[in-house]
Amino acid sequence: MDSCLLKGALVVDPSQGIEKQVDVLIDNGRIVKIEENIEASSAKDIIDVSGLVLMPGIVDIHTHLRDPGYEWKEDIESGSLCAVAGGITSVCCMANTDPVNDNPSVTRYIIEKAKRVNLCDVFPVGALTKGLKGEEIAEIGQMVEAGIVAVSDDGETPRDSKLLRNAFDYAKSFGIPIFCHSEDKTLSAGGHMNEGRLSTYLGIPGIPPEAEEIGTIRDIMVAKLTGAKIHICHVSTKGALKIIEEAKKEGVNVTCEITPHHFTLTEEAVRTFDTNAKMAPPLRTEEDVRACREALKTGVADIIATDHAPHSVDEKMVEFNYAPFGIIGFPTLLPLSLDLVRKGYLTLSQMVEKLSKNPAEIINRKDIGTLKPGSRANITVFDPDEEYILTQEMIKSKSRNTPFLNRPLKGKVKLTIRNGKIIYKDF
């Protein structure tokens, strides 16, 4: 696409304070200008997007593409297809692959394959420790040179706080954030859902909220000690959010995310032993869900991310205690986020900030998450009012593990553009 004019949408770009009906001109993969009534002669192609909302392309900084090693669940191509169908133009993929992304060879493999697929930006997150074992710091410097944007051991939280201190110091020297799955693994060991009255009733071993809260305190204290930039993933409890809020007031360099499933569903989704509602951290109480929504409203929670975690049907079709943790998140990210707007927790501009602007800033990417002239033309266009049922056929992932399957959703992606090229269209 040489040049393209998108006409008539409600353009929302918090990086420029824009929320009004204007036209967007793209040329050579870049945003040229945003103005009212741009002349049609300015572009080779003209697309009427009146009645729709146009925002900077969604940036999802917490995903699992399972490639290399677990391609039967997902691979970079299927994950990218699923992402762009959800309006996502950039993803960060976690390091728990096989082999683990703890060295520059795996980093380069991911980047090169993503370039060949050429659908969305794929930014690798490197391992914090070798093999995710928490015993020896990974080759962070070499991986940074190869292209990682952050480091994380994800669910394999290092237990050694001294090693964690050294790793935080090392990552800080390269100016990249550490993504923390904050959890006291000794306290959560053997648990499969939120610990409480319901877990007792169902006879399922529980994971107490204190496991997350103790882990959050530890990670924040080490960040305070080192001055490292940390990002706490998938926060799910009221207590953890309070800890993060206090840390921010004290000047700790910490950001955090909340997933759509944690601000939408409660532990009641597990009552029927639906393994598609099994995730880590687990679904919590109604009080925790309200706290998650309020944290997004007040800014304590900086971004919304999916923790897209594909698993095969066979893996999930087992007894609850034997099923793996995780659900897919790309197909439901936008409609569930829009629910927060409809319920008054977020304005449309705040939602875009948490889906595009803030995540791009956390990974230090100034060329995405914005529609400023000269920036890359990564764009998401959606209809906030379109209602539909999420069917298996609509999901582009290799996996279908979501509790939202066959449920009504509202808000549908109509157009996804990356580097000025249409990569998904639904009209």
Short mmCIF file of C-alpha atoms in Angstrom, two decimals:
data_model
loop_
_atom_site.label_atom_id
_atom_site.label_comp_id
_atom_site.label_asym_id
_atom_site.label_seq_id
_atom_site.Cartn_x
_atom_site.Cartn_y
_atom_site.Cartn_z
CA MET A 1 0.00 0.00 0.00
CA ASP A 2 1.73 3.16 -1.23
CA SER A 3 -0.63 5.66 0.36
CA CYS A 4 -3.96 5.26 2.10
CA LEU A 5 -6.56 7.59 3.53
CA LEU A 6 -8.76 6.35 6.36
CA LYS A 7 -11.80 8.61 6.44
CA GLY A 8 -14.40 9.38 9.06
CA ALA A 9 -13.46 7.31 12.11
CA LEU A 10 -13.46 8.47 15.71
CA VAL A 11 -9.69 8.66 16.19
CA VAL A 12 -8.47 8.05 19.73
CA ASP A 13 -4.80 8.66 20.48
CA PRO A 14 -3.95 9.57 24.08
CA SER A 15 -0.31 10.25 23.13
CA GLN A 16 -1.59 13.38 21.35
CA GLY A 17 -4.75 14.01 23.34
CA ILE A 18 -6.88 13.24 20.28
CA GLU A 19 -10.44 11.91 20.53
CA LYS A 20 -12.44 13.22 17.62
CA GLN A 21 -13.68 12.37 14.15
CA VAL A 22 -10.81 13.04 11.75
CA ASP A 23 -9.05 11.48 8.76
CA VAL A 24 -5.73 9.63 8.89
CA LEU A 25 -3.28 9.71 5.98
CA ILE A 26 -0.70 6.93 5.63
CA ASP A 27 2.20 6.85 3.18
CA ASN A 28 5.16 4.49 2.88
CA GLY A 29 4.18 2.66 6.06
CA ARG A 30 4.12 5.81 8.22
CA ILE A 31 1.50 8.18 9.60
CA VAL A 32 1.64 11.38 7.55
CA LYS A 33 -1.08 13.51 9.14
CA ILE A 34 -4.31 13.48 11.11
CA GLU A 35 -6.74 16.23 10.12
CA GLU A 36 -10.36 16.90 9.30
CA ASN A 37 -11.40 16.47 5.68
CA ILE A 38 -8.10 15.48 4.10
CA GLU A 39 -8.43 15.64 0.32
CA ALA A 40 -9.11 12.29 -1.33
CA SER A 41 -6.53 13.13 -3.97
CA SER A 42 -3.85 12.86 -1.25
CA ALA A 43 -3.91 9.04 -1.36
CA LYS A 44 -4.00 6.16 -3.80
CA ASP A 45 -6.45 4.16 -1.69
CA ILE A 46 -9.39 5.47 0.32
CA ILE A 47 -11.13 3.45 3.04
CA ASP A 48 -14.37 4.65 4.59
CA VAL A 49 -14.25 3.85 8.31
CA SER A 50 -17.02 6.19 9.41
CA GLY A 51 -18.92 4.97 12.45
CA LEU A 52 -15.86 3.05 13.67
CA VAL A 53 -13.13 3.79 16.23
CA LEU A 54 -9.49 4.07 15.11
CA MET A 55 -6.64 3.72 17.59
CA PRO A 56 -2.90 2.97 17.60
CA GLY A 57 -2.31 -0.75 17.10
CA ILE A 58 -2.76 -2.79 20.28
CA VAL A 59 0.48 -3.83 22.01
CA ASP A 60 0.21 -7.01 24.11
CA ILE A 61 3.37 -7.43 26.16
CA HIS A 62 2.52 -10.74 27.85
CA THR A 63 1.92 -13.68 25.50
CA HIS A 64 3.03 -17.25 24.88
CA LEU A 65 3.54 -18.25 21.24
CA ARG A 66 4.93 -21.72 22.18
CA ASP A 67 7.50 -21.59 19.39
CA PRO A 68 10.01 -23.26 19.41
CA GLY A 69 9.11 -26.58 20.98
CA TYR A 70 5.36 -26.65 21.53
CA GLU A 71 4.08 -25.99 18.05
CA TRP A 72 1.08 -28.30 18.46
CA LYS A 73 -0.36 -25.69 20.85
CA GLU A 74 0.63 -22.61 18.87
CA ASP A 75 3.42 -21.33 16.65
CA ILE A 76 4.53 -17.90 15.55
CA GLU A 77 2.34 -17.98 12.44
CA SER A 78 -0.89 -19.15 14.10
CA GLY A 79 -0.28 -16.88 17.08
CA SER A 80 0.30 -13.92 14.80
CA LEU A 81 -2.86 -14.69 12.81
CA CYS A 82 -4.85 -14.87 16.03
CA ALA A 83 -3.29 -11.65 17.31
CA VAL A 84 -4.03 -9.51 14.26
CA ALA A 85 -7.61 -10.82 14.13
CA GLY A 86 -7.86 -9.40 17.66
CA GLY A 87 -6.51 -6.02 16.56
CA ILE A 88 -3.08 -6.68 18.06
CA THR A 89 -0.15 -5.40 16.00
CA SER A 90 2.67 -6.10 18.47
CA VAL A 91 3.24 -8.94 20.94
CA CYS A 92 5.97 -9.83 23.43
CA CYS A 93 6.45 -13.60 23.69
CA MET A 94 7.66 -15.22 26.88
CA ALA A 95 10.77 -17.36 27.13
CA ASN A 96 9.27 -20.67 28.32
CA THR A 97 9.84 -22.40 25.01
CA ASP A 98 11.82 -25.57 24.26
CA PRO A 99 14.66 -24.81 24.05
CA VAL A 100 14.21 -21.93 26.48
CA ASN A 101 14.92 -18.49 25.06
CA ASP A 102 17.94 -18.01 27.32
CA ASN A 103 20.53 -17.40 24.58
CA PRO A 104 20.86 -15.31 21.41
CA SER A 105 20.35 -18.27 19.07
CA VAL A 106 16.77 -18.82 20.20
CA THR A 107 16.14 -15.07 20.22
CA ARG A 108 17.29 -14.80 16.62
CA TYR A 109 15.18 -17.82 15.61
CA ILE A 110 12.03 -16.15 16.97
CA ILE A 111 12.79 -12.81 15.31
CA GLU A 112 13.65 -14.35 11.94
CA LYS A 113 10.57 -16.57 11.87
CA ALA A 114 8.36 -13.61 12.80
CA LYS A 115 9.88 -11.63 9.93
CA ARG A 116 9.05 -14.44 7.50
CA VAL A 117 5.47 -14.64 8.78
CA ASN A 118 5.32 -10.82 8.56
CA LEU A 119 1.97 -10.27 10.27
CA CYS A 120 2.64 -8.57 13.60
CA ASP A 121 5.66 -7.34 15.51
CA VAL A 122 7.03 -10.15 17.69
CA PHE A 123 9.31 -8.93 20.46
CA PRO A 124 11.02 -11.77 22.36
CA VAL A 125 11.30 -11.72 26.14
CA GLY A 126 14.49 -13.46 27.22
CA ALA A 127 14.88 -15.73 30.22
CA LEU A 128 16.21 -14.18 33.41
CA THR A 129 18.03 -17.38 34.38
CA LYS A 130 19.42 -20.26 32.34
CA GLY A 131 16.79 -22.85 31.60
CA LEU A 132 14.36 -20.91 33.83
CA LYS A 133 15.90 -22.86 36.70
CA GLY A 134 16.69 -19.91 38.96
CA GLU A 135 20.30 -21.03 39.44
CA GLU A 136 22.42 -18.98 37.04
CA ILE A 137 21.80 -15.69 35.25
CA ALA A 138 21.10 -16.09 31.53
CA GLU A 139 23.09 -14.48 28.70
CA ILE A 140 21.11 -11.24 29.01
CA GLY A 141 23.63 -8.96 27.27
CA GLN A 142 23.92 -11.20 24.21
CA MET A 143 20.14 -11.57 24.03
CA VAL A 144 19.71 -7.79 24.19
CA GLU A 145 22.05 -7.51 21.20
CA ALA A 146 19.98 -10.17 19.42
CA GLY A 147 16.72 -8.28 20.05
CA ILE A 148 14.97 -9.07 23.36
CA VAL A 149 12.99 -6.22 24.92
CA ALA A 150 12.72 -7.59 28.49
CA VAL A 151 13.67 -10.56 30.65
CA SER A 152 11.50 -12.90 32.70
CA ASP A 153 11.41 -16.39 34.15
CA ASP A 154 7.62 -16.11 33.92
CA GLY A 155 5.94 -18.83 36.00
CA GLU A 156 9.26 -20.24 37.21
CA THR A 157 9.81 -17.49 39.77
CA PRO A 158 13.41 -17.57 41.10
CA ARG A 159 13.41 -18.42 44.80
CA ASP A 160 16.95 -17.18 45.49
CA SER A 161 16.66 -13.48 46.38
CA LYS A 162 20.41 -12.89 46.13
CA LEU A 163 20.45 -14.26 42.60
CA LEU A 164 17.40 -12.13 41.87
CA ARG A 165 19.26 -9.05 43.10
CA ASN A 166 22.21 -9.77 40.82
CA ALA A 167 19.92 -10.47 37.87
CA PHE A 168 17.99 -7.22 38.45
CA ASP A 169 21.28 -5.30 38.59
CA TYR A 170 22.43 -6.94 35.36
CA ALA A 171 19.18 -6.29 33.49
CA LYS A 172 19.16 -2.70 34.71
CA SER A 173 22.56 -2.09 33.11
CA PHE A 174 20.96 -2.78 29.70
CA GLY A 175 17.98 -0.52 30.32
CA ILE A 176 15.38 -3.25 29.93
CA PRO A 177 12.51 -4.15 32.27
CA ILE A 178 12.13 -7.38 34.23
CA PHE A 179 8.70 -9.01 33.91
CA CYS A 180 7.85 -10.63 37.25
CA HIS A 181 5.48 -13.51 37.88
CA SER A 182 5.30 -12.60 41.55
CA GLU A 183 4.56 -15.69 43.59
CA ASP A 184 5.80 -17.55 46.65
CA LYS A 185 5.99 -20.98 45.04
CA THR A 186 6.32 -22.76 48.37
CA LEU A 187 2.95 -21.37 49.46
CA SER A 188 1.13 -22.01 46.18
CA ALA A 189 2.59 -25.49 45.59
CA GLY A 190 -0.05 -28.11 44.83
CA GLY A 191 -2.85 -25.56 44.41
CA HIS A 192 -5.20 -25.45 41.42
CA MET A 193 -7.68 -22.61 42.14
CA ASN A 194 -8.22 -19.73 44.54
CA GLU A 195 -8.13 -20.88 48.14
CA GLY A 196 -11.36 -20.24 50.01
CA ARG A 197 -14.80 -21.55 50.75
CA LEU A 198 -15.43 -22.63 47.15
CA SER A 199 -12.17 -24.59 46.85
CA THR A 200 -13.05 -26.39 50.09
CA TYR A 201 -16.55 -27.15 48.80
CA LEU A 202 -15.21 -28.49 45.49
CA GLY A 203 -12.39 -30.42 47.12
CA ILE A 204 -9.75 -28.71 44.99
CA PRO A 205 -6.45 -27.69 46.65
CA GLY A 206 -6.26 -23.92 46.77
CA ILE A 207 -3.74 -21.17 46.06
CA PRO A 208 -4.00 -18.47 48.73
CA PRO A 209 -3.85 -14.81 47.66
CA GLU A 210 -0.97 -14.42 50.10
CA ALA A 211 1.25 -16.45 47.75
CA GLU A 212 0.94 -13.66 45.17
CA GLU A 213 1.19 -10.91 47.74
CA ILE A 214 4.34 -12.26 49.41
CA GLY A 215 5.93 -12.66 45.98
CA THR A 216 4.93 -9.11 45.07
CA ILE A 217 6.51 -7.71 48.23
CA ARG A 218 9.74 -9.63 47.60
CA ASP A 219 10.05 -8.51 43.97
CA ILE A 220 9.29 -4.89 44.85
CA MET A 221 11.84 -4.88 47.70
CA VAL A 222 14.56 -6.21 45.39
CA ALA A 223 13.60 -3.62 42.77
CA LYS A 224 13.83 -0.91 45.42
CA LEU A 225 17.24 -2.20 46.46
CA THR A 226 18.61 -2.25 42.91
CA GLY A 227 16.69 0.55 41.23
CA ALA A 228 15.73 -1.87 38.46
CA LYS A 229 12.62 -1.37 36.34
CA ILE A 230 10.13 -4.16 37.06
CA HIS A 231 6.77 -4.97 35.55
CA ILE A 232 4.50 -7.22 37.59
CA CYS A 233 2.43 -9.54 35.42
CA HIS A 234 -1.21 -10.62 35.79
CA VAL A 235 -1.96 -9.06 39.18
CA SER A 236 -5.09 -10.71 40.58
CA THR A 237 -5.59 -9.75 44.24
CA LYS A 238 -6.71 -6.66 46.10
CA GLY A 239 -3.77 -7.05 48.47
CA ALA A 240 -1.14 -7.18 45.72
CA LEU A 241 -2.59 -4.07 44.10
CA LYS A 242 -2.39 -2.22 47.43
CA ILE A 243 1.26 -3.24 47.77
CA ILE A 244 2.01 -1.95 44.25
CA GLU A 245 0.16 1.30 44.93
CA GLU A 246 2.27 1.96 48.03
CA ALA A 247 5.48 1.07 46.15
CA LYS A 248 4.65 3.59 43.43
CA LYS A 249 4.10 6.29 46.06
CA GLU A 250 7.57 5.49 47.42
CA GLY A 251 9.11 5.93 43.98
CA VAL A 252 9.86 2.28 43.18
CA ASN A 253 10.23 1.82 39.40
CA VAL A 254 7.31 -0.59 39.06
CA THR A 255 4.46 -1.03 36.60
CA CYS A 256 1.84 -3.75 36.47
CA GLU A 257 -0.77 -5.36 34.27
CA ILE A 258 -4.19 -6.92 34.71
CA THR A 259 -5.62 -9.49 32.34
CA PRO A 260 -9.18 -9.37 30.98
CA HIS A 261 -10.04 -12.66 32.66
CA HIS A 262 -8.98 -11.31 36.04
CA PHE A 263 -11.15 -8.19 35.74
CA THR A 264 -14.07 -10.12 34.24
CA LEU A 265 -14.42 -13.55 35.87
CA THR A 266 -14.50 -14.76 39.46
CA GLU A 267 -13.67 -18.15 40.94
CA GLU A 268 -17.32 -19.10 40.32
CA ALA A 269 -16.27 -19.94 36.74
CA VAL A 270 -14.50 -22.99 38.22
CA ARG A 271 -17.60 -24.31 39.99
CA THR A 272 -18.42 -26.60 37.05
CA PHE A 273 -14.81 -27.88 36.95
CA ASP A 274 -14.28 -26.14 33.61
CA THR A 275 -10.54 -26.54 32.96
CA ASN A 276 -10.71 -23.62 30.52
CA ALA A 277 -11.20 -21.43 33.59
CA LYS A 278 -8.02 -22.76 35.21
CA MET A 279 -5.22 -20.23 35.11
CA ALA A 280 -2.27 -18.94 37.10
CA PRO A 281 -2.75 -16.85 39.10
CA PRO A 282 -6.22 -18.33 39.60
CA LEU A 283 -9.53 -16.52 39.23
CA ARG A 284 -10.23 -14.79 42.53
CA THR A 285 -13.21 -13.35 44.42
CA GLU A 286 -15.71 -10.67 43.44
CA GLU A 287 -13.87 -8.28 45.78
CA ASP A 288 -10.62 -8.91 43.90
CA VAL A 289 -12.34 -8.37 40.54
CA ARG A 290 -13.67 -5.01 41.74
CA ALA A 291 -10.18 -4.10 42.97
CA CYS A 292 -8.70 -4.95 39.55
CA ARG A 293 -11.21 -2.70 37.82
CA GLU A 294 -10.61 0.13 40.26
CA ALA A 295 -6.83 -0.21 39.84
CA LEU A 296 -7.20 0.25 36.09
CA LYS A 297 -9.47 3.23 36.71
CA THR A 298 -7.09 4.96 39.12
CA GLY A 299 -3.92 4.14 37.19
CA VAL A 300 -2.41 1.83 39.80
CA ALA A 301 -2.58 -0.79 37.04
CA ASP A 302 -0.76 0.55 34.00
CA ILE A 303 -1.81 -1.80 31.23
CA ILE A 304 -4.12 -4.59 30.10
CA ALA A 305 -2.36 -7.70 28.74
CA THR A 306 -3.71 -11.13 27.83
CA ASP A 307 -1.22 -13.72 29.09
CA HIS A 308 -2.33 -15.60 25.94
CA ALA A 309 -1.50 -19.21 26.87
CA PRO A 310 -2.59 -21.80 24.31
CA HIS A 311 -3.09 -25.46 25.29
CA SER A 312 -4.41 -28.31 23.16
CA VAL A 313 -7.89 -29.77 23.64
CA ASP A 314 -6.39 -33.07 24.83
CA GLU A 315 -4.39 -31.31 27.54
CA LYS A 316 -7.46 -29.54 28.89
CA MET A 317 -9.87 -32.50 28.60
CA VAL A 318 -8.66 -34.15 31.81
CA GLU A 319 -9.59 -33.97 35.49
CA PHE A 320 -9.30 -30.42 36.81
CA ASN A 321 -6.24 -31.05 38.99
CA TYR A 322 -4.31 -32.53 36.05
CA ALA A 323 -5.07 -29.79 33.51
CA PRO A 324 -2.45 -27.14 32.72
CA PHE A 325 -2.95 -23.52 33.74
CA GLY A 326 -3.79 -20.94 31.07
CA ILE A 327 -6.27 -19.64 28.53
CA ILE A 328 -6.00 -17.93 25.14
CA GLY A 329 -6.60 -14.20 25.23
CA PHE A 330 -6.16 -12.59 21.80
CA PRO A 331 -9.76 -13.03 20.56
CA THR A 332 -11.34 -11.50 23.68
CA LEU A 333 -8.91 -8.71 24.58
CA LEU A 334 -10.76 -5.85 22.89
CA PRO A 335 -14.40 -6.74 23.68
CA LEU A 336 -13.66 -7.44 27.36
CA SER A 337 -11.66 -4.21 27.64
CA LEU A 338 -14.57 -2.32 26.09
CA ASP A 339 -16.78 -3.70 28.86
CA LEU A 340 -14.77 -1.54 31.27
CA VAL A 341 -15.63 1.51 29.17
CA ARG A 342 -19.32 0.60 29.06
CA LYS A 343 -19.37 0.08 32.85
CA GLY A 344 -17.72 3.45 33.48
CA TYR A 345 -14.37 2.25 34.82
CA LEU A 346 -12.40 3.64 31.88
CA THR A 347 -12.91 6.29 29.26
CA LEU A 348 -12.23 5.24 25.68
CA SER A 349 -8.98 7.20 25.76
CA GLN A 350 -7.88 5.50 28.99
CA MET A 351 -8.59 2.08 27.48
CA VAL A 352 -6.41 2.92 24.47
CA GLU A 353 -3.71 4.18 26.80
CA LYS A 354 -3.65 0.81 28.60
CA LEU A 355 -3.76 -1.24 25.40
CA SER A 356 -1.32 0.74 23.24
CA LYS A 357 0.52 3.74 24.64
CA ASN A 358 1.59 2.43 28.06
CA PRO A 359 2.69 -1.07 26.98
CA ALA A 360 4.81 0.43 24.18
CA GLU A 361 6.48 2.72 26.71
CA ILE A 362 7.20 -0.13 29.13
CA ILE A 363 9.23 -1.96 26.46
CA ASN A 364 10.88 1.29 25.34
CA ARG A 365 9.37 1.35 21.84
CA LYS A 366 8.70 4.92 20.74
CA ASP A 367 7.71 3.93 17.19
CA ILE A 368 4.49 2.15 18.22
CA GLY A 369 1.55 2.88 20.53
CA THR A 370 1.01 6.28 18.93
CA LEU A 371 -0.39 7.90 15.78
CA LYS A 372 2.02 10.82 15.80
CA PRO A 373 3.13 11.88 12.31
CA GLY A 374 6.25 9.96 11.35
CA SER A 375 5.45 6.96 13.55
CA ARG A 376 4.85 3.52 12.08
CA ALA A 377 1.32 3.07 10.75
CA ASN A 378 0.22 0.35 13.18
CA ILE A 379 -3.52 0.83 13.53
CA THR A 380 -6.55 -0.97 14.98
CA VAL A 381 -10.06 -0.10 13.78
CA PHE A 382 -13.09 -1.53 15.56
CA ASP A 383 -16.85 -1.32 15.93
CA PRO A 384 -17.56 -0.87 19.65
CA ASP A 385 -21.21 -1.83 19.28
CA GLU A 386 -21.14 -4.97 17.12
CA GLU A 387 -22.46 -8.00 19.00
CA TYR A 388 -21.57 -11.59 18.16
CA ILE A 389 -21.02 -15.06 19.58
CA LEU A 390 -17.40 -16.22 19.81
CA THR A 391 -17.28 -19.48 17.86
CA GLN A 392 -14.46 -21.95 17.29
CA GLU A 393 -14.34 -20.96 13.62
CA MET A 394 -13.59 -17.35 14.55
CA ILE A 395 -10.51 -18.26 16.57
CA LYS A 396 -7.32 -18.28 14.49
CA SER A 397 -5.21 -19.93 17.21
CA LYS A 398 -4.38 -23.64 17.12
CA SER A 399 -5.93 -23.84 20.58
CA ARG A 400 -9.46 -23.14 21.83
CA ASN A 401 -8.94 -23.02 25.59
CA THR A 402 -11.13 -20.10 26.62
CA PRO A 403 -14.12 -19.94 28.96
CA PHE A 404 -15.62 -17.30 26.64
CA LEU A 405 -16.22 -19.76 23.78
CA ASN A 406 -19.85 -19.64 22.55
CA ARG A 407 -20.54 -16.63 24.75
CA PRO A 408 -21.84 -13.25 23.51
CA LEU A 409 -19.30 -10.47 23.11
CA LYS A 410 -19.64 -6.82 22.13
CA GLY A 411 -16.99 -4.93 20.20
CA LYS A 412 -15.38 -6.30 17.06
CA VAL A 413 -12.13 -5.64 15.22
CA LYS A 414 -12.82 -4.56 11.65
CA LEU A 415 -9.38 -3.62 10.36
CA THR A 416 -5.81 -4.20 11.50
CA ILE A 417 -2.96 -2.36 9.77
CA ARG A 418 0.76 -2.87 10.35
CA ASN A 419 3.40 -0.69 8.72
CA GLY A 420 0.69 0.73 6.49
CA LYS A 421 -0.38 -2.70 5.20
CA ILE A 422 -3.81 -4.23 5.84
CA ILE A 423 -3.21 -7.54 7.61
CA TYR A 424 -6.77 -8.23 8.77
CA LYS A 425 -10.09 -7.01 7.41
CA ASP A 426 -13.68 -7.79 8.44
CA PHE A 427 -15.89 -5.69 6.20
#
